Coordinates of C-alpha atoms in Angstrom, one line a residue:
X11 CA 0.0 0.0 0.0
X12 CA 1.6 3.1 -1.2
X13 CA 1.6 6.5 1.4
X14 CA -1.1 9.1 0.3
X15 CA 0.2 12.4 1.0
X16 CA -2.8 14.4 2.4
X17 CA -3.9 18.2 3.5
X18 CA -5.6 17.9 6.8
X19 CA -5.6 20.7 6.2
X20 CA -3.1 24.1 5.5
X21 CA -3.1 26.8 8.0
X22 CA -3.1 30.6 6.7
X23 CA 0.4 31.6 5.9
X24 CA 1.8 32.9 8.4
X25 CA 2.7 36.6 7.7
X26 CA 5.6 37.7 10.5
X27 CA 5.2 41.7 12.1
X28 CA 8.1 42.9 10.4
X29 CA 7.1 42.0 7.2
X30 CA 3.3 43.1 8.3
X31 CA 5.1 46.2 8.9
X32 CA 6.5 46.6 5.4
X33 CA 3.4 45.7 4.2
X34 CA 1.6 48.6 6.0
X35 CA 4.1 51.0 5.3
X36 CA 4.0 50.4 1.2
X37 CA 0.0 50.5 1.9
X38 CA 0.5 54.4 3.0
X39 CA 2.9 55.6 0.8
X40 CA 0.8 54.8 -2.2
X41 CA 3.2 57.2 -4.3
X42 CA 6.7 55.0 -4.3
X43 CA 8.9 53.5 -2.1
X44 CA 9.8 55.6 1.0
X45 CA 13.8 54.6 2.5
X46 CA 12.3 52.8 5.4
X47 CA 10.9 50.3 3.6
X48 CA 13.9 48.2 2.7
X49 CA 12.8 45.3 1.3
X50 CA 10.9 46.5 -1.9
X51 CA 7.7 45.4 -3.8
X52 CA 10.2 42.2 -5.1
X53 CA 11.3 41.1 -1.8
X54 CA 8.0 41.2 0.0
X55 CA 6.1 39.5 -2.8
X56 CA 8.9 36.8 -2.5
X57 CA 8.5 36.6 1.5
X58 CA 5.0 36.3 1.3
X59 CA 5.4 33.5 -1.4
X60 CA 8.3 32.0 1.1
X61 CA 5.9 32.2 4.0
X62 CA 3.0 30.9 2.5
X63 CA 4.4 27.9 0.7
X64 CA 6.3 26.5 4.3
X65 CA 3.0 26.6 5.6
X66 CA 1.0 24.8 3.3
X67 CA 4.2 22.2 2.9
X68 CA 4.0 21.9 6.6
X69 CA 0.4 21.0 6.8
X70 CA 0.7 18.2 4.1
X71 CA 0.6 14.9 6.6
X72 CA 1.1 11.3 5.0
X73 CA -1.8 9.3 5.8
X74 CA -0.2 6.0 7.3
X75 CA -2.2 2.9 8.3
X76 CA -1.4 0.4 11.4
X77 CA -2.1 -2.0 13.6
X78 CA -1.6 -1.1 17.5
X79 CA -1.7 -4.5 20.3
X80 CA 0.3 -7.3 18.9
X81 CA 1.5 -10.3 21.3
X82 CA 4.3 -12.3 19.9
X83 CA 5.7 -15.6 21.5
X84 CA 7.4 -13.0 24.4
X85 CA 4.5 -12.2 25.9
X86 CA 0.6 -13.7 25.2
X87 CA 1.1 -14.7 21.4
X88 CA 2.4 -17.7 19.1
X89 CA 4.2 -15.6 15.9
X90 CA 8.0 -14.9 16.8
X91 CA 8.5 -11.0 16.5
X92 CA 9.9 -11.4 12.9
X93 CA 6.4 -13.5 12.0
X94 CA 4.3 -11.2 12.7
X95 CA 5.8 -8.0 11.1
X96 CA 5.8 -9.9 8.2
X97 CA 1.8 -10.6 9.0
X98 CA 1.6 -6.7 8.9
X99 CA 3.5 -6.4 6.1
X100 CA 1.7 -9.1 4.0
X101 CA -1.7 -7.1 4.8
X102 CA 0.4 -3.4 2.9
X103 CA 0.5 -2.0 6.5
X104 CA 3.1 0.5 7.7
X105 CA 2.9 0.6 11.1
X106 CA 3.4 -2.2 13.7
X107 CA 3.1 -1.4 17.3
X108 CA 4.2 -4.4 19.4
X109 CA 3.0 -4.8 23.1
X110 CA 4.0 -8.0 24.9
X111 CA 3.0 -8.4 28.4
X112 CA 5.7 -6.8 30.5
X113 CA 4.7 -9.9 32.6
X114 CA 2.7 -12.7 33.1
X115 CA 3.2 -14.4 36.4
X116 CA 1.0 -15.2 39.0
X117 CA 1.8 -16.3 42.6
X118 CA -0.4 -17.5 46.0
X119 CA 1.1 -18.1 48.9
X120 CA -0.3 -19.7 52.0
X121 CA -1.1 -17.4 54.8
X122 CA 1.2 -17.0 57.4
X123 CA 3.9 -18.4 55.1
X124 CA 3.1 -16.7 52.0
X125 CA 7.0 -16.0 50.7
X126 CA 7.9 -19.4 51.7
X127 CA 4.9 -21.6 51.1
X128 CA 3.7 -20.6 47.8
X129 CA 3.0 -21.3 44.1
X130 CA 4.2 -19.6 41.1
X131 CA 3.4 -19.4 37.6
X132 CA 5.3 -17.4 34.7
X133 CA 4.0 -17.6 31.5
X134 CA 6.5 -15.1 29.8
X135 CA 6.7 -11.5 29.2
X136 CA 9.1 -8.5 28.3
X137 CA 10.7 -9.0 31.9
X138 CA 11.1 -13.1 31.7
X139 CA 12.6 -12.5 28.2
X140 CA 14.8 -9.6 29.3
X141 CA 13.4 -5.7 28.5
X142 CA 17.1 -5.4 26.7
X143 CA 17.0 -8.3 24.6
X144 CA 13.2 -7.1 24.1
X145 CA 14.7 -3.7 22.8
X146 CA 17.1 -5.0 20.6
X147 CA 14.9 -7.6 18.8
X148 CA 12.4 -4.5 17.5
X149 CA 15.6 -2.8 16.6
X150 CA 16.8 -5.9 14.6
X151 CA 13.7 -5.7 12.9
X152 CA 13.8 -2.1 11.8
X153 CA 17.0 -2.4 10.5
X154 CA 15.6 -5.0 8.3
X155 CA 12.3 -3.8 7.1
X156 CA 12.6 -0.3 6.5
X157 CA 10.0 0.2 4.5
X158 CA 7.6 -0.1 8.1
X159 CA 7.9 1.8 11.3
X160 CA 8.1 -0.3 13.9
X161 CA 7.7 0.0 18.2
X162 CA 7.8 -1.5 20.9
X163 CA 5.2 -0.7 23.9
X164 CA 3.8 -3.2 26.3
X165 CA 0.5 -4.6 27.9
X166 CA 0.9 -4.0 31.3
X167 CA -0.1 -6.3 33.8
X168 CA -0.5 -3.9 37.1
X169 CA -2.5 -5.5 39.5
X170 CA -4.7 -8.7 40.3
X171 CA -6.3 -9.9 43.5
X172 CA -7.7 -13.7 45.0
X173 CA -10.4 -14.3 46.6
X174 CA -11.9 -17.8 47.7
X175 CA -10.3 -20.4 50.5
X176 CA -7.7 -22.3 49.1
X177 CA -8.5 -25.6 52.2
X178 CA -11.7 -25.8 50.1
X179 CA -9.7 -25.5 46.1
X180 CA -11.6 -22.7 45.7
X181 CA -10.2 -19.7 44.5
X182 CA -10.7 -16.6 42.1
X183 CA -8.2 -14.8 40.2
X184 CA -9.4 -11.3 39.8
X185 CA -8.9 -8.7 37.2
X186 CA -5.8 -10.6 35.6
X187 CA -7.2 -8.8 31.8
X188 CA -7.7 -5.2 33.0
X189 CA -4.2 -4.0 31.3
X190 CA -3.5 -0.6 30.4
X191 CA -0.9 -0.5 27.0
X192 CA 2.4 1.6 27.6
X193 CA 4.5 3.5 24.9
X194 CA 7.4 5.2 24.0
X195 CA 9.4 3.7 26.8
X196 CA 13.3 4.0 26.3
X197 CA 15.5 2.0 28.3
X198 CA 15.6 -1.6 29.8
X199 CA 15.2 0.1 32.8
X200 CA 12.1 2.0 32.3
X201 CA 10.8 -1.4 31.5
X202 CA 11.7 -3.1 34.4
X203 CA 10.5 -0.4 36.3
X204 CA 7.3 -1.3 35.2
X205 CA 4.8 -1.1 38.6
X206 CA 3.3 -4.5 38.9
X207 CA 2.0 -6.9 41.5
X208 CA 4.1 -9.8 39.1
X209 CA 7.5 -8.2 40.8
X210 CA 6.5 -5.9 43.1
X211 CA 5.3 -2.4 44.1
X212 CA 7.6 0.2 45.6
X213 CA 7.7 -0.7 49.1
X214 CA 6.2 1.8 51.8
X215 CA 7.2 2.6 54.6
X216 CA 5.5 2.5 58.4
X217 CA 5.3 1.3 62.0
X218 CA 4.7 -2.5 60.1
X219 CA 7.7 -2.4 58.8
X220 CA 8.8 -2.5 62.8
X221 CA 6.0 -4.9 63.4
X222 CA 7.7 -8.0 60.7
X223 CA 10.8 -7.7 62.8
X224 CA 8.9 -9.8 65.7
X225 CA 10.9 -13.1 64.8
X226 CA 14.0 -11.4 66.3
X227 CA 12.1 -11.5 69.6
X228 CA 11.7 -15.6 69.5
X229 CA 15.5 -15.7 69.5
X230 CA 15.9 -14.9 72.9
X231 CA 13.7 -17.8 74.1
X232 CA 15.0 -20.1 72.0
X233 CA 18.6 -19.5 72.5
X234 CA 17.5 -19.2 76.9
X235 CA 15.8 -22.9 76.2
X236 CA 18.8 -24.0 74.2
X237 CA 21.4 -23.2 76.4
X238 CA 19.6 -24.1 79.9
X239 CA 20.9 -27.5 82.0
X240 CA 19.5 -29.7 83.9
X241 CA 21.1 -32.3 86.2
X242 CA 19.9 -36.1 85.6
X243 CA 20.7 -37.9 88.5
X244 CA 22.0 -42.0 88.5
X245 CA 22.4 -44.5 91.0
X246 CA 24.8 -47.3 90.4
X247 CA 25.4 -50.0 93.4
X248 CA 25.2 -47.4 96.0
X249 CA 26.7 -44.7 94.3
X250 CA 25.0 -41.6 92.9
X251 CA 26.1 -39.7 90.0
X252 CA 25.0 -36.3 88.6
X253 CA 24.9 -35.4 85.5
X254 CA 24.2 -31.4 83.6
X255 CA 22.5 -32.1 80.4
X256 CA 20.8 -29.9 77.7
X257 CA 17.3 -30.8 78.6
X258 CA 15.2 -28.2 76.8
X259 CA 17.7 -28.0 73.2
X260 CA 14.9 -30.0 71.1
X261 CA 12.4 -27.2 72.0
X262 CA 15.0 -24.3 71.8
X263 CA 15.9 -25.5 68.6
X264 CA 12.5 -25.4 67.3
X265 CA 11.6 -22.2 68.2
X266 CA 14.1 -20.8 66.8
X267 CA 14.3 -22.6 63.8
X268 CA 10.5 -21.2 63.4
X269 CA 12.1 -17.5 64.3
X270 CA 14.6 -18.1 61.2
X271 CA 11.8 -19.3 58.8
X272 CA 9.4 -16.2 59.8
X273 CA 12.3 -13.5 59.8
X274 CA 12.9 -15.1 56.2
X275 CA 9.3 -15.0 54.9
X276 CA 9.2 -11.2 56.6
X277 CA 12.3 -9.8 54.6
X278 CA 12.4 -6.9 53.4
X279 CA 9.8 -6.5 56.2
X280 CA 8.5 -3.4 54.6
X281 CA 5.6 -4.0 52.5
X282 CA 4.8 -2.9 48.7
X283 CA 2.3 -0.2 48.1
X284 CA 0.0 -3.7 46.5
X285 CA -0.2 -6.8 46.6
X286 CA -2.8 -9.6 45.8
X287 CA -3.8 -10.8 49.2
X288 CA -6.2 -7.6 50.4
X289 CA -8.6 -7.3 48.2
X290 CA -9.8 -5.4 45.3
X291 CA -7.4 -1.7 45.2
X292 CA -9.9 0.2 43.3
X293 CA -8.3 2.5 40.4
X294 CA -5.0 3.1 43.0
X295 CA -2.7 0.6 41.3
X296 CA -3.5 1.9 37.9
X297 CA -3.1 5.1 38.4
X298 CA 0.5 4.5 39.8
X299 CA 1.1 2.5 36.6
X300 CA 0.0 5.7 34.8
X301 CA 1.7 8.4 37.0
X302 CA 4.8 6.1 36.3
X303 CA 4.5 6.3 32.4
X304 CA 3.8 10.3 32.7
X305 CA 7.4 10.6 34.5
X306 CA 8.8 8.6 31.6
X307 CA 7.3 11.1 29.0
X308 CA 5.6 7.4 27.6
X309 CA 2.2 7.4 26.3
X310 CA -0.9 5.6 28.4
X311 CA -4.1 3.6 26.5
X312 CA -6.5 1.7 28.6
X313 CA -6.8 -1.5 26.7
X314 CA -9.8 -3.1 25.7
X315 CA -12.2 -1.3 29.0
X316 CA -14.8 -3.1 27.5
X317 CA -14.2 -6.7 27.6
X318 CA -15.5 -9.6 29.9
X319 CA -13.3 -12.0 30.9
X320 CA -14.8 -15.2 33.1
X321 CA -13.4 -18.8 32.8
X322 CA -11.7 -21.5 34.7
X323 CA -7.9 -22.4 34.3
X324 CA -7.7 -25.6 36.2
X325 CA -4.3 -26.3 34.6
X326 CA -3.0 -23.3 36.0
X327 CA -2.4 -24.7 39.8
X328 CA -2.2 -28.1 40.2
X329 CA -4.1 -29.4 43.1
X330 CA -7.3 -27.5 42.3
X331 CA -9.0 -25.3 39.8
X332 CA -8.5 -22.0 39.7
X333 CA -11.3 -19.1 37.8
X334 CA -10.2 -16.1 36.4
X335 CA -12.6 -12.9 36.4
X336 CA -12.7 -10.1 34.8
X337 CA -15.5 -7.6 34.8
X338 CA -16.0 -4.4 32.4
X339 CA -13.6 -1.5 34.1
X340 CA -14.6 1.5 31.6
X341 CA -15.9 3.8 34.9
X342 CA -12.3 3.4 36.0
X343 CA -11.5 5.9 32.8
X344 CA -13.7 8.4 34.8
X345 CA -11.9 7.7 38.2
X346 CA -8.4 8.2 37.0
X347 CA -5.9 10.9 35.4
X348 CA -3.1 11.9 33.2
X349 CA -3.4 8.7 30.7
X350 CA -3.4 9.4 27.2
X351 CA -6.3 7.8 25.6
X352 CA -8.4 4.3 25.6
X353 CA -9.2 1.6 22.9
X354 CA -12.4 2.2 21.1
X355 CA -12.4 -0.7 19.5
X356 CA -13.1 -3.4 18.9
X357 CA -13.9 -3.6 23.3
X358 CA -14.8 0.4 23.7
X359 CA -17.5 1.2 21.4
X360 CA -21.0 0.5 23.2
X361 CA -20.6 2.4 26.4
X362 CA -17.1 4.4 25.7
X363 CA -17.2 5.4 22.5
X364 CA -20.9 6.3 21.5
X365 CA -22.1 9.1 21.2
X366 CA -23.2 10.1 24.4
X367 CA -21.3 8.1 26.2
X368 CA -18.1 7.9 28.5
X369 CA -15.5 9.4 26.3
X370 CA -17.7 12.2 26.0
X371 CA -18.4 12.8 29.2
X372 CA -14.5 12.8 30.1
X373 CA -14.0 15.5 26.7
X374 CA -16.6 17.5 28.1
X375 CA -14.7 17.5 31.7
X376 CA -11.7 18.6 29.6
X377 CA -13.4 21.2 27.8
X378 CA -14.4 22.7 31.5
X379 CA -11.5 22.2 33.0
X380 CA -11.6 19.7 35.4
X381 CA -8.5 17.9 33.4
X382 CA -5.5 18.8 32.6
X383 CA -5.1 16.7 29.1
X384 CA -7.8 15.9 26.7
X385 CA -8.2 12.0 26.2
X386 CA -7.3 10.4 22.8
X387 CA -9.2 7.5 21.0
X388 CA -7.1 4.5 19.6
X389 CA -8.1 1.0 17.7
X390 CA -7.0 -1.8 18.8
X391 CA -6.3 -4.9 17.5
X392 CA -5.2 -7.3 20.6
X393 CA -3.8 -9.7 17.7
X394 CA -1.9 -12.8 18.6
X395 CA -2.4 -15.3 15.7
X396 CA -5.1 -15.7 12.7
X397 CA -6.9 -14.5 9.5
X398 CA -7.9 -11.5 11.0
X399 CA -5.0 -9.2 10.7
X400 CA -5.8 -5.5 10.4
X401 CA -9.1 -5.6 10.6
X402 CA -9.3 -3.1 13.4
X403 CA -6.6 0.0 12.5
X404 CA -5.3 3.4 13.8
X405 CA -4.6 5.8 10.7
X406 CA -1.5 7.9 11.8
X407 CA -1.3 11.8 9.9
X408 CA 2.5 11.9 10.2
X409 CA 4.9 15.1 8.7
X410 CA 7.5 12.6 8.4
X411 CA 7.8 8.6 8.1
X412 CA 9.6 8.0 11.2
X413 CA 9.2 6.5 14.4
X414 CA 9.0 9.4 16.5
X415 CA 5.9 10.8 14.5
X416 CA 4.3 8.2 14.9
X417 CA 3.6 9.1 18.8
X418 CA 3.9 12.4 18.4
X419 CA 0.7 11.8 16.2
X420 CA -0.5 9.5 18.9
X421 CA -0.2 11.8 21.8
X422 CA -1.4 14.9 19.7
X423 CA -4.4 13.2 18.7
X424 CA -3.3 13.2 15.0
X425 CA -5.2 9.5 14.0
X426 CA -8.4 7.9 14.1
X427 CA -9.6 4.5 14.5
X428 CA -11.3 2.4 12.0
X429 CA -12.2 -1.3 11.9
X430 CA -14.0 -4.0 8.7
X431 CA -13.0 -5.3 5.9
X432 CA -14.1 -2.5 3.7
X433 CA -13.1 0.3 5.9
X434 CA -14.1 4.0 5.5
X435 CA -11.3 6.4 4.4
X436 CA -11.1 9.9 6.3
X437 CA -10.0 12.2 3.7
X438 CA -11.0 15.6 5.5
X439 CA -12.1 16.7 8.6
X440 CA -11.8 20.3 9.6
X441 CA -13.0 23.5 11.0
X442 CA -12.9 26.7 10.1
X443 CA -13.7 30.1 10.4
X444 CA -12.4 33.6 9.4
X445 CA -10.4 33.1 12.3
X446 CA -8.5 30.0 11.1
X447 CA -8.9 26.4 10.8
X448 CA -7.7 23.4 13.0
X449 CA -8.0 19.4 12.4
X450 CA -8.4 16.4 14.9
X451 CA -5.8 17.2 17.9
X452 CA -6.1 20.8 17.2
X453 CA -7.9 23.7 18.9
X454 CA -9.4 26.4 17.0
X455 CA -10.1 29.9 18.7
X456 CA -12.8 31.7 16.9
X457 CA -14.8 34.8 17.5
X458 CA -18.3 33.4 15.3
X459 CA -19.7 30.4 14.6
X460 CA -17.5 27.6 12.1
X461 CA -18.3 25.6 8.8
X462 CA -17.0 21.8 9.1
X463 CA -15.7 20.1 5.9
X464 CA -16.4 16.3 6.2
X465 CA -15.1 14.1 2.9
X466 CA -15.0 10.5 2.9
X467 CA -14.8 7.8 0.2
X468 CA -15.8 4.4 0.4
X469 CA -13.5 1.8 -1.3
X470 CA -16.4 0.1 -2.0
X471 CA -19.5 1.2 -2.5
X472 CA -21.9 0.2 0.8
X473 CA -24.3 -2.0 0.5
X474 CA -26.3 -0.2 3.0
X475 CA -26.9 3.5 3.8
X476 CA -24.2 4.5 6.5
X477 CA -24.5 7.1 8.9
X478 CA -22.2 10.0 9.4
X479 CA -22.4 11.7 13.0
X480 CA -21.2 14.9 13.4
X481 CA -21.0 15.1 17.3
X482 CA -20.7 18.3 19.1
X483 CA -20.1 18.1 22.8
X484 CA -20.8 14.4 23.2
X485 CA -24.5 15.3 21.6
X486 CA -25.5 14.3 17.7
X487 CA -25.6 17.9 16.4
X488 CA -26.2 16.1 12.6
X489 CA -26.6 13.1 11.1
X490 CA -26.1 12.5 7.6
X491 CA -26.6 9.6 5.3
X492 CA -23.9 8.1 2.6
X493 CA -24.1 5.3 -0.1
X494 CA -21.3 6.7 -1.8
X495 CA -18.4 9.4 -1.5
X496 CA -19.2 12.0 0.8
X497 CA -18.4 15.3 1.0
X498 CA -20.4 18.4 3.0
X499 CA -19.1 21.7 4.2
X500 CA -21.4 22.4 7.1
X501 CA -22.4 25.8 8.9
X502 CA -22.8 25.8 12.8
X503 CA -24.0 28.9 14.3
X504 CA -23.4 28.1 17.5
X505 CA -21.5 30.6 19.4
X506 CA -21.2 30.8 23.1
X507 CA -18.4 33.8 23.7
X508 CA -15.6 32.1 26.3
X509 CA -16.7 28.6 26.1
X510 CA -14.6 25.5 24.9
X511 CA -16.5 22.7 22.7
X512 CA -15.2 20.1 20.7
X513 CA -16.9 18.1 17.2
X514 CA -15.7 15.1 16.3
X515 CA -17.3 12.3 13.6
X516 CA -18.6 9.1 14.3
X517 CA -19.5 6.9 10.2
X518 CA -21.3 3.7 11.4
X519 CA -20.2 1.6 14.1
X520 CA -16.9 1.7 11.6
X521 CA -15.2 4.9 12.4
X522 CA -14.2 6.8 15.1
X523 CA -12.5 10.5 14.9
X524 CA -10.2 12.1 17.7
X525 CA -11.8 15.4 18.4
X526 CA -11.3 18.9 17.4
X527 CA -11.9 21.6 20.4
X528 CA -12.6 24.9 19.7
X529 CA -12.2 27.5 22.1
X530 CA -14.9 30.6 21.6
X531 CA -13.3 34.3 21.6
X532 CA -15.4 37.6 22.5

């Protein structure tokens, strides 16, 4: 698939005060050329030429299409990194954005003894395989295929709880598929620095961590009971003998043998922020997970908030069954902060993405302040293996074919998501007014109402009237009907001096647009 070179679309040309100055100055002295002017009729008609062709070349974006969520054989998948590149490749996709696990191990331990007594299993992930090696295979790869732009991100596995009595081989793994994707991560380290019950919160201080030191205190019993004598007295043909013994070292021993074993399953006797043993944490361990990524500059998706996860994976833990649950966690994107964006689909449509719904309920929060950063929309493919590939995408507007764009365009808000076999093409969305013009990511002040160009073409024609929403402030402002190319440049009145709004487009259940916000001046 060739690289369509797009407007989306240019900005006014940009006109700088000293040559505004010039301008002006000419614009009085309608009789010649005065000495103060010193560039001349020739050299301001070239600088406005200059000025307005870097602009328009600046606003061209190359409209790139790619898949976001892919587990390989590191972390959750079957294809070897190199496989399933080539799976995006075969499909005439650009963009390949890997996110293994960054683990997938899950422990229980028996209470009282849970450091010591305990079962573990590790299915893989970035940290299992090592986050260096994990680095250096994507790099490998874009050495190789340079045609593509490949990353590297990963599914993070925060947090999970049990519940159930493990006497009775009862018990329920809890939230192990509520994952939030991570990229733009760097370094090995930021990788293993990953936030996760798997290997550990930051531990926390407090009077507890005083409290796990109580094994120390069995020593002095048991060492007291291990050194005390006793005298054993004999009597041999009239003759009585006395002899000290050790009678108490069996006990002493035990106790502190049990003092070792405790002080052991105690270390490092502080405890982590998490863990899995006290229930469900609410939105506290994501957010961590989150606050971490922010301090990494990385960029933050809820995956799939959607999806329902219930089953039983009685090969998991021998000895007994164990079920896995996962419920729906979309409110969560209402409890928490400072992530970038969410997966709309193909888990993020009904109740996030909708019009109405979630998403714009958390743009509208935005728009009145109440958060700092607007939140972007993504698609998501959650591939591992199959005939499926690409059909859920994330179409990238990128000023240059490199790496770096590409989540520049992600944390901008410079993409849209799309899913089908015969997807929808976005070839213009934009407002305007005699103030300017902005595009999806973009903010537009304005001092009147604005006129929205839509244009989209359909590969194919459909075989059944689609709808086109045109949403402004989560509400359907209009709804138009397409069988065939469309194209509309639309007038909105609506003018509401010092308020923020935003429009974005909704076509079908098939197309989702990041929004455009629009702040109104007067």
């Amino acid at each position: 698939m060739s690289l369509k070179r797009c407007k989306i679309p240019p900005h006014p040309p940009f006109i700088p005060p000293l040559l505004r100055g010039e301008i002006e100055g000419l614009k009085r002295d309608r009789g010649g050329f005065k000495r103060k002017n010193r560039f001349g009729w020739f050299g301001i008609l070239f600088l406005i030429f200059f000025f307005t062709i870097s602009e328009s070349s600046a606003a061209e974006y190359l409209r790139v299409e790619g898949v976001i969520h892919l587990d390989t054989n590191i972390g959750g998948g079957t294809l070897s990194p190199e496989e399933m590149v080539r799976k995006v490749r075969d499909q005439g996709l650009k963009i390949a954005i890997i996110t293994d696990h960054d683990n997938m191990r899950v422990e229980y331990g028996l209470p009282l003894l849970r450091k010591i007594i305990k079962k573990r299993v590790d299915k893989g992930g970035i940290r299992e395989y090592g986050s260096g090696r994990y680095i250096d295979t994507i790099e490998e790869l874009r050495k190789r295929y340079t045609d593509m732009l490949i990353l590297h991100g990963a599914e993070a596995v925060p947090f999970y709880y049990w519940e159930g009595n493990p006497i009775k081989r009862e018990l329920t793994l809890n939230n192990w598929h509520k994952h939030i994707l991570i990229l733009g991560l760097k370094s090995p380290e930021d990788y293993n620095g990953i936030p996760s019950v798997g290997y550990g919160f930051p531990l926390r201080l407090g009077p507890f961590c005083i409290i796990n030191l109580w094994p120390i205190a069995v020593f002095i019993p048991g060492v007291i009971l291990l050194r005390k004598k006793g005298e054993r007295v004999y009597r041999l043909r009239g003759f009585t003998i006395k002899k000290k013994r050790r009678i108490y070292s069996v006990t002493g021993i035990i106790i502190l043998t049990s003092g070792i074993i405790f002080l052991i399953n105690n270390f490092p006797f502080c405890e982590p922020i998490y863990n899995q043993y006290h229930g469900d944490k609410g939105t506290g361990p994501y957010q961590f997970l989150i606050d971490y990524a922010n301090k990494k500059n990385a960029l933050t998706y809820w995956a799939h908030p959607e999806a329902e996860g219930k089953y039983e994976a009685g090969g998991a833990f021998e000895g007994g069954k164990v079920k896995v649950s996962t419920s729906p966690y979309y409110n969560d994107l209402m409890e928490t902060k400072g992530y970038t964006g969410f997966a709309v689909f193909e888990e993020g449509y009904k109740i996030m993405g909708k019009p109405g719904g979630l998403w714009d309920q958390i743009l509208k929060d935005y728009c009145e302040g109440k958060r700092d950063s607007p939140v972007w929309a993504i698609g998501e493919l959650d591939y591992k293996e199959g005939d499926w590939m690409g059909m859920t995408q994330t179409v990238f507007f990128l000023k240059v074919f490199k790496e770096e764009e590409v989540l520049d365009a992600l944390k901008k808000g410079r993409a849209y998501a799309v899913r089908g076999i015969d997807k929808p093409i976005l070839e213009d969305f934009t407002l305007r007014s005699s103030d300017g013009e902005a595009t999806m990511g973009e903010e537009l002040q304005s001092r009147e109402g604005i006129e929205v160009t839509i244009n989209i073409k359909f590969p194919k024609p459909p075989k059944e009237e689609i709808k086109i929403f045109l949403i402004r402030n989560g509400e359907v402002k209009e709804t138009f009907s397409a069988r065939k190319d469309f194209m509309i440049k639309y007038k909105d009145d609506y003018f509401l001096p010092g308020k923020k709004i935003y429009y974005r487009l909704a076509v079908g259940e098939q197309l989702i647009t990041n929004p455009i916000f629009v702040r109104f001046d007067g």
